[in-house]
Coordinates of C-alpha atoms in Angstrom, one line a residue:
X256 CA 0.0 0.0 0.0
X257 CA 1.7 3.3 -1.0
X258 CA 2.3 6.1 2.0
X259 CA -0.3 8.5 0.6
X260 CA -3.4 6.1 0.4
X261 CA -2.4 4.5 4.0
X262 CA -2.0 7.7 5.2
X263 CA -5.9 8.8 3.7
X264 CA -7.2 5.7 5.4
X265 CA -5.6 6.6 9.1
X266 CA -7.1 9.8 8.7
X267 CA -10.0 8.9 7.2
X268 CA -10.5 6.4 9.8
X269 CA -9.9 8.6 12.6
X270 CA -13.0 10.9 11.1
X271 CA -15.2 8.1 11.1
X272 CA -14.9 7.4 14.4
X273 CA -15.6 10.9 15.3
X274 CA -18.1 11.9 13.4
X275 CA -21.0 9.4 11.3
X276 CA -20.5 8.8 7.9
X277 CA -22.6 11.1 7.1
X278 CA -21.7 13.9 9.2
X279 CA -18.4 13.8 7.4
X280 CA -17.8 15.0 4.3
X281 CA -15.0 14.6 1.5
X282 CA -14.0 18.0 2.3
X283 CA -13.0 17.6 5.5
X284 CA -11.6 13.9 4.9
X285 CA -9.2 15.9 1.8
X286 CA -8.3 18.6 4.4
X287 CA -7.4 15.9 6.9
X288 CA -5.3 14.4 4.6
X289 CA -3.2 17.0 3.6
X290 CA -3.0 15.7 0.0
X291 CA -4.4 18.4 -2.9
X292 CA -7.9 17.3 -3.8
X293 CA -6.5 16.1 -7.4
X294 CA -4.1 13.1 -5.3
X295 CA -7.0 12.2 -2.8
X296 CA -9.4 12.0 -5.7
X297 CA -6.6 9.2 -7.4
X298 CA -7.2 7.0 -4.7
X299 CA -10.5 7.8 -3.8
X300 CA -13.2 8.3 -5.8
X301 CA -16.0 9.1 -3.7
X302 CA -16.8 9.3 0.5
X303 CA -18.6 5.9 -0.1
X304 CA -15.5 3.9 -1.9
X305 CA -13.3 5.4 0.8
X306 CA -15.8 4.4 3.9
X307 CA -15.6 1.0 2.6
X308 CA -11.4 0.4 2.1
X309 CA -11.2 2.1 5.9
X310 CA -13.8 -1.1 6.9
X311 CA -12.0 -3.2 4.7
X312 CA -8.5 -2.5 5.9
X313 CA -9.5 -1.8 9.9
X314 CA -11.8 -4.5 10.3
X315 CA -11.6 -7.1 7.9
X316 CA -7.9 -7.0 7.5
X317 CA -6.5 -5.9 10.8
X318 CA -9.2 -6.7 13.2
X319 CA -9.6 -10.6 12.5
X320 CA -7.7 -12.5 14.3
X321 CA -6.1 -15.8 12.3
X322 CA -7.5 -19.1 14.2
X323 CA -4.7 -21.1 12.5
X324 CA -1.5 -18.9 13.9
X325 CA -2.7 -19.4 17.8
X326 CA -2.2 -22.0 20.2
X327 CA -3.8 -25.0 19.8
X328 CA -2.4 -27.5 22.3
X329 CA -4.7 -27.3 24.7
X330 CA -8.2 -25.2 25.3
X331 CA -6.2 -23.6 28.2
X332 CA -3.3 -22.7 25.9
X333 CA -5.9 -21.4 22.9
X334 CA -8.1 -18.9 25.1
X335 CA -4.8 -17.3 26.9
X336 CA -3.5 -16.8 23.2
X337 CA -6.5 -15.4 21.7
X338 CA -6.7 -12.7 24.5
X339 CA -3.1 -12.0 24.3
X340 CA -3.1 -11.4 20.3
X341 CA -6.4 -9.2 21.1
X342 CA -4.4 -7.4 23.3
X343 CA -1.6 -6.7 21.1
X344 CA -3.9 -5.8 18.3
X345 CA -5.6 -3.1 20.2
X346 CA -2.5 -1.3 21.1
X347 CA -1.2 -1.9 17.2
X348 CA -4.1 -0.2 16.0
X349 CA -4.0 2.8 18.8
X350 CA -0.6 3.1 17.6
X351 CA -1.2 2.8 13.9
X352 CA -3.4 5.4 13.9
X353 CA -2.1 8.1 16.8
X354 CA -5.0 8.2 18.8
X355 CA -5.6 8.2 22.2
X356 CA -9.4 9.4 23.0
X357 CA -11.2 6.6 24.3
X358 CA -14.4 8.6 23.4
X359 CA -13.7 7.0 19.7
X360 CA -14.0 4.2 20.7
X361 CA -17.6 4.8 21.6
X362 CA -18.1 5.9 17.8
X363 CA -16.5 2.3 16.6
X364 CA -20.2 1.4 17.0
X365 CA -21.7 4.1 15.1
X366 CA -19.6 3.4 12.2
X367 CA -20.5 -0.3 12.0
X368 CA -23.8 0.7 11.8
X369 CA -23.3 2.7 9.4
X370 CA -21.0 0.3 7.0
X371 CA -24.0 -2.3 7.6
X372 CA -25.8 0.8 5.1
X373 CA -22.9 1.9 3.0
X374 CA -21.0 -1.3 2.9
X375 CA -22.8 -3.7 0.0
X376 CA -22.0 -7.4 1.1
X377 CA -21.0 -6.4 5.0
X378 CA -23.4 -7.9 7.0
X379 CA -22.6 -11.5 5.0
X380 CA -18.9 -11.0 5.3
X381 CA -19.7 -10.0 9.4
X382 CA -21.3 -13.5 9.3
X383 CA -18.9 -15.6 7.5
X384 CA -16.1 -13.8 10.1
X385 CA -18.5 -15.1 12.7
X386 CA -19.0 -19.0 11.1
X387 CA -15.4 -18.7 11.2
X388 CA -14.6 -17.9 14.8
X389 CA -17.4 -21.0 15.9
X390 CA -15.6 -23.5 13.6
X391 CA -12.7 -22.4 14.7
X392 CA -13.3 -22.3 18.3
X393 CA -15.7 -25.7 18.4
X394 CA -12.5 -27.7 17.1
X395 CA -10.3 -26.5 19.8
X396 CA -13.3 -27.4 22.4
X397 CA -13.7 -30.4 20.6
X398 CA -9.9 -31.6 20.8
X399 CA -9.6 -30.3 24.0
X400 CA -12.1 -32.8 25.0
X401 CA -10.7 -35.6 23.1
X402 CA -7.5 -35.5 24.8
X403 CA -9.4 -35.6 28.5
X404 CA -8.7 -31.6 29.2
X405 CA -12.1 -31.7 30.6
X406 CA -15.4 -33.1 31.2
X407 CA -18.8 -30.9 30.8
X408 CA -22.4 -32.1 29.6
X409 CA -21.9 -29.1 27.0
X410 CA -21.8 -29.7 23.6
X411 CA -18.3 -28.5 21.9
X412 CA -19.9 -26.1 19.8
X413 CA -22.1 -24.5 23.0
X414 CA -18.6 -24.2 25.4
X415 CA -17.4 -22.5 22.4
X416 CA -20.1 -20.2 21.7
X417 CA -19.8 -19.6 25.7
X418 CA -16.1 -18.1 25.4
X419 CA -17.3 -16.3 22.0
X420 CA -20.8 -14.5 23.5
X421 CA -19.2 -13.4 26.7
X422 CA -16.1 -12.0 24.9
X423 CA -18.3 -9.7 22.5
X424 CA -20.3 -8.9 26.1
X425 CA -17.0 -7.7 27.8
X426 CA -16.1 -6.0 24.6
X427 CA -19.4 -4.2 24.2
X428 CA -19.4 -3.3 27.9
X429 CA -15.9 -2.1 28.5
X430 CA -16.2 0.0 24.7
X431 CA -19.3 1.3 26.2
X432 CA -17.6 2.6 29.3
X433 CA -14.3 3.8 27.3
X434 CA -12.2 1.3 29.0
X435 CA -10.8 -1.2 26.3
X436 CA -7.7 -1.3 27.9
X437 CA -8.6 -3.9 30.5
X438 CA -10.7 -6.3 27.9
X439 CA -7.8 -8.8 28.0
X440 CA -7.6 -8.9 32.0
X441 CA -11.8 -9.5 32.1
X442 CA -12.2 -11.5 29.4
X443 CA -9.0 -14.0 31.2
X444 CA -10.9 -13.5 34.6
X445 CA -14.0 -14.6 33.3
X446 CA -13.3 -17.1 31.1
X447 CA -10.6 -19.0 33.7
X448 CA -13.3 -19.6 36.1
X449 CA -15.7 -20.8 33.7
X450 CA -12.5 -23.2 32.0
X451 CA -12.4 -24.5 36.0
X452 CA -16.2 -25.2 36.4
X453 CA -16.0 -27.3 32.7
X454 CA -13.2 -29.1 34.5
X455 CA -15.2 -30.0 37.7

């Protein structure tokens, strides 16, 4: 990706998470850039083809966390390494894009919202992300299992769903609150007493 275009998306993004998609226009998001309108305009057509790269690049490509690269000895070993690499991509993308006003992330919401209207083909990626992160998940609970980690009359695919539903609940709560920060320290909390009452 060439310097000017990633630096339109940071900016860009940043925008969108202050304002709505429609609060913001190209204007501002060529002023932000600090590009002449003729160089913005070469990567980005219109508000709407730019909205949809930032969702591309910030959610689909840096925001999904690849099942395959963690730890997958044991269910114990899986869930530590999943909140870890959360952790690690939260402070990436704080990094990546300069920011530190935890009001933002309050707006994260607002602009998914608003990509599930601007976005063509969003809500059925958002689900196939999702069918992903049960399959994945439900194989590590069903291993687990297999190899006598621990004993639970829960199906596989219901502990998994267990460690999925109440991560997107911390998440929600603590972006809510403007605490994201400690997401990896609840989420662990939570889900090691709940690993110990499936081993009981």
């Amino acid at each position: 990706m060439s310097t000017s275009k990633e630096h339109i998306l940071k900016t860009s993004f940043s925008l969108f998470l202050k304002k709505s998609f429609k609060e913001v226009t190209m204007n501002e998001l060529v002023n932000a850039s600090g590009l002449s309108k003729g160089a913005f305009y070469h990567y980005f057509p219109s508000k709407e083809h730019l909205f949809i790269e930032v969702v591309n690049t910030f959610l689909f490509e840096q925001m999904i966390i690849d099942y395959a690269t963690l730890k997958q000895e044991s269910l114990w070993d899986f869930y530590h390494d999943y909140a870890d690499r959360l952790k690690q991509m939260l402070l990436a993308s704080r990094e990546f894009l300069n920011y530190t006003d935890e009001k933002e992330n309050l707006n994260f919401l607002a602009m998914m919202f608003d990509a599930l209207k601007v976005f063509p083909g969003f809500r059925e990626r958002v689900r196939e992300a999702q069918t992903d992160e049960v399959d994945a998940w439900t194989a590590v609970v069903t291993k687990a299992r297999s190899n006598g980690e621990f004993t639970s009359p829960m199906s596989d695919e219901q502990i998994a769903r267990m460690f999925i539903y109440s991560n997107d609940g911390i998440g929600l709560r603590l972006l809510l609150y403007g605490d994201l920060d400690a997401v990896d320290r609840e989420m662990i909390t939570l889900w090691d007493n709940f690993y110990r009452e499936i081993k009981d």
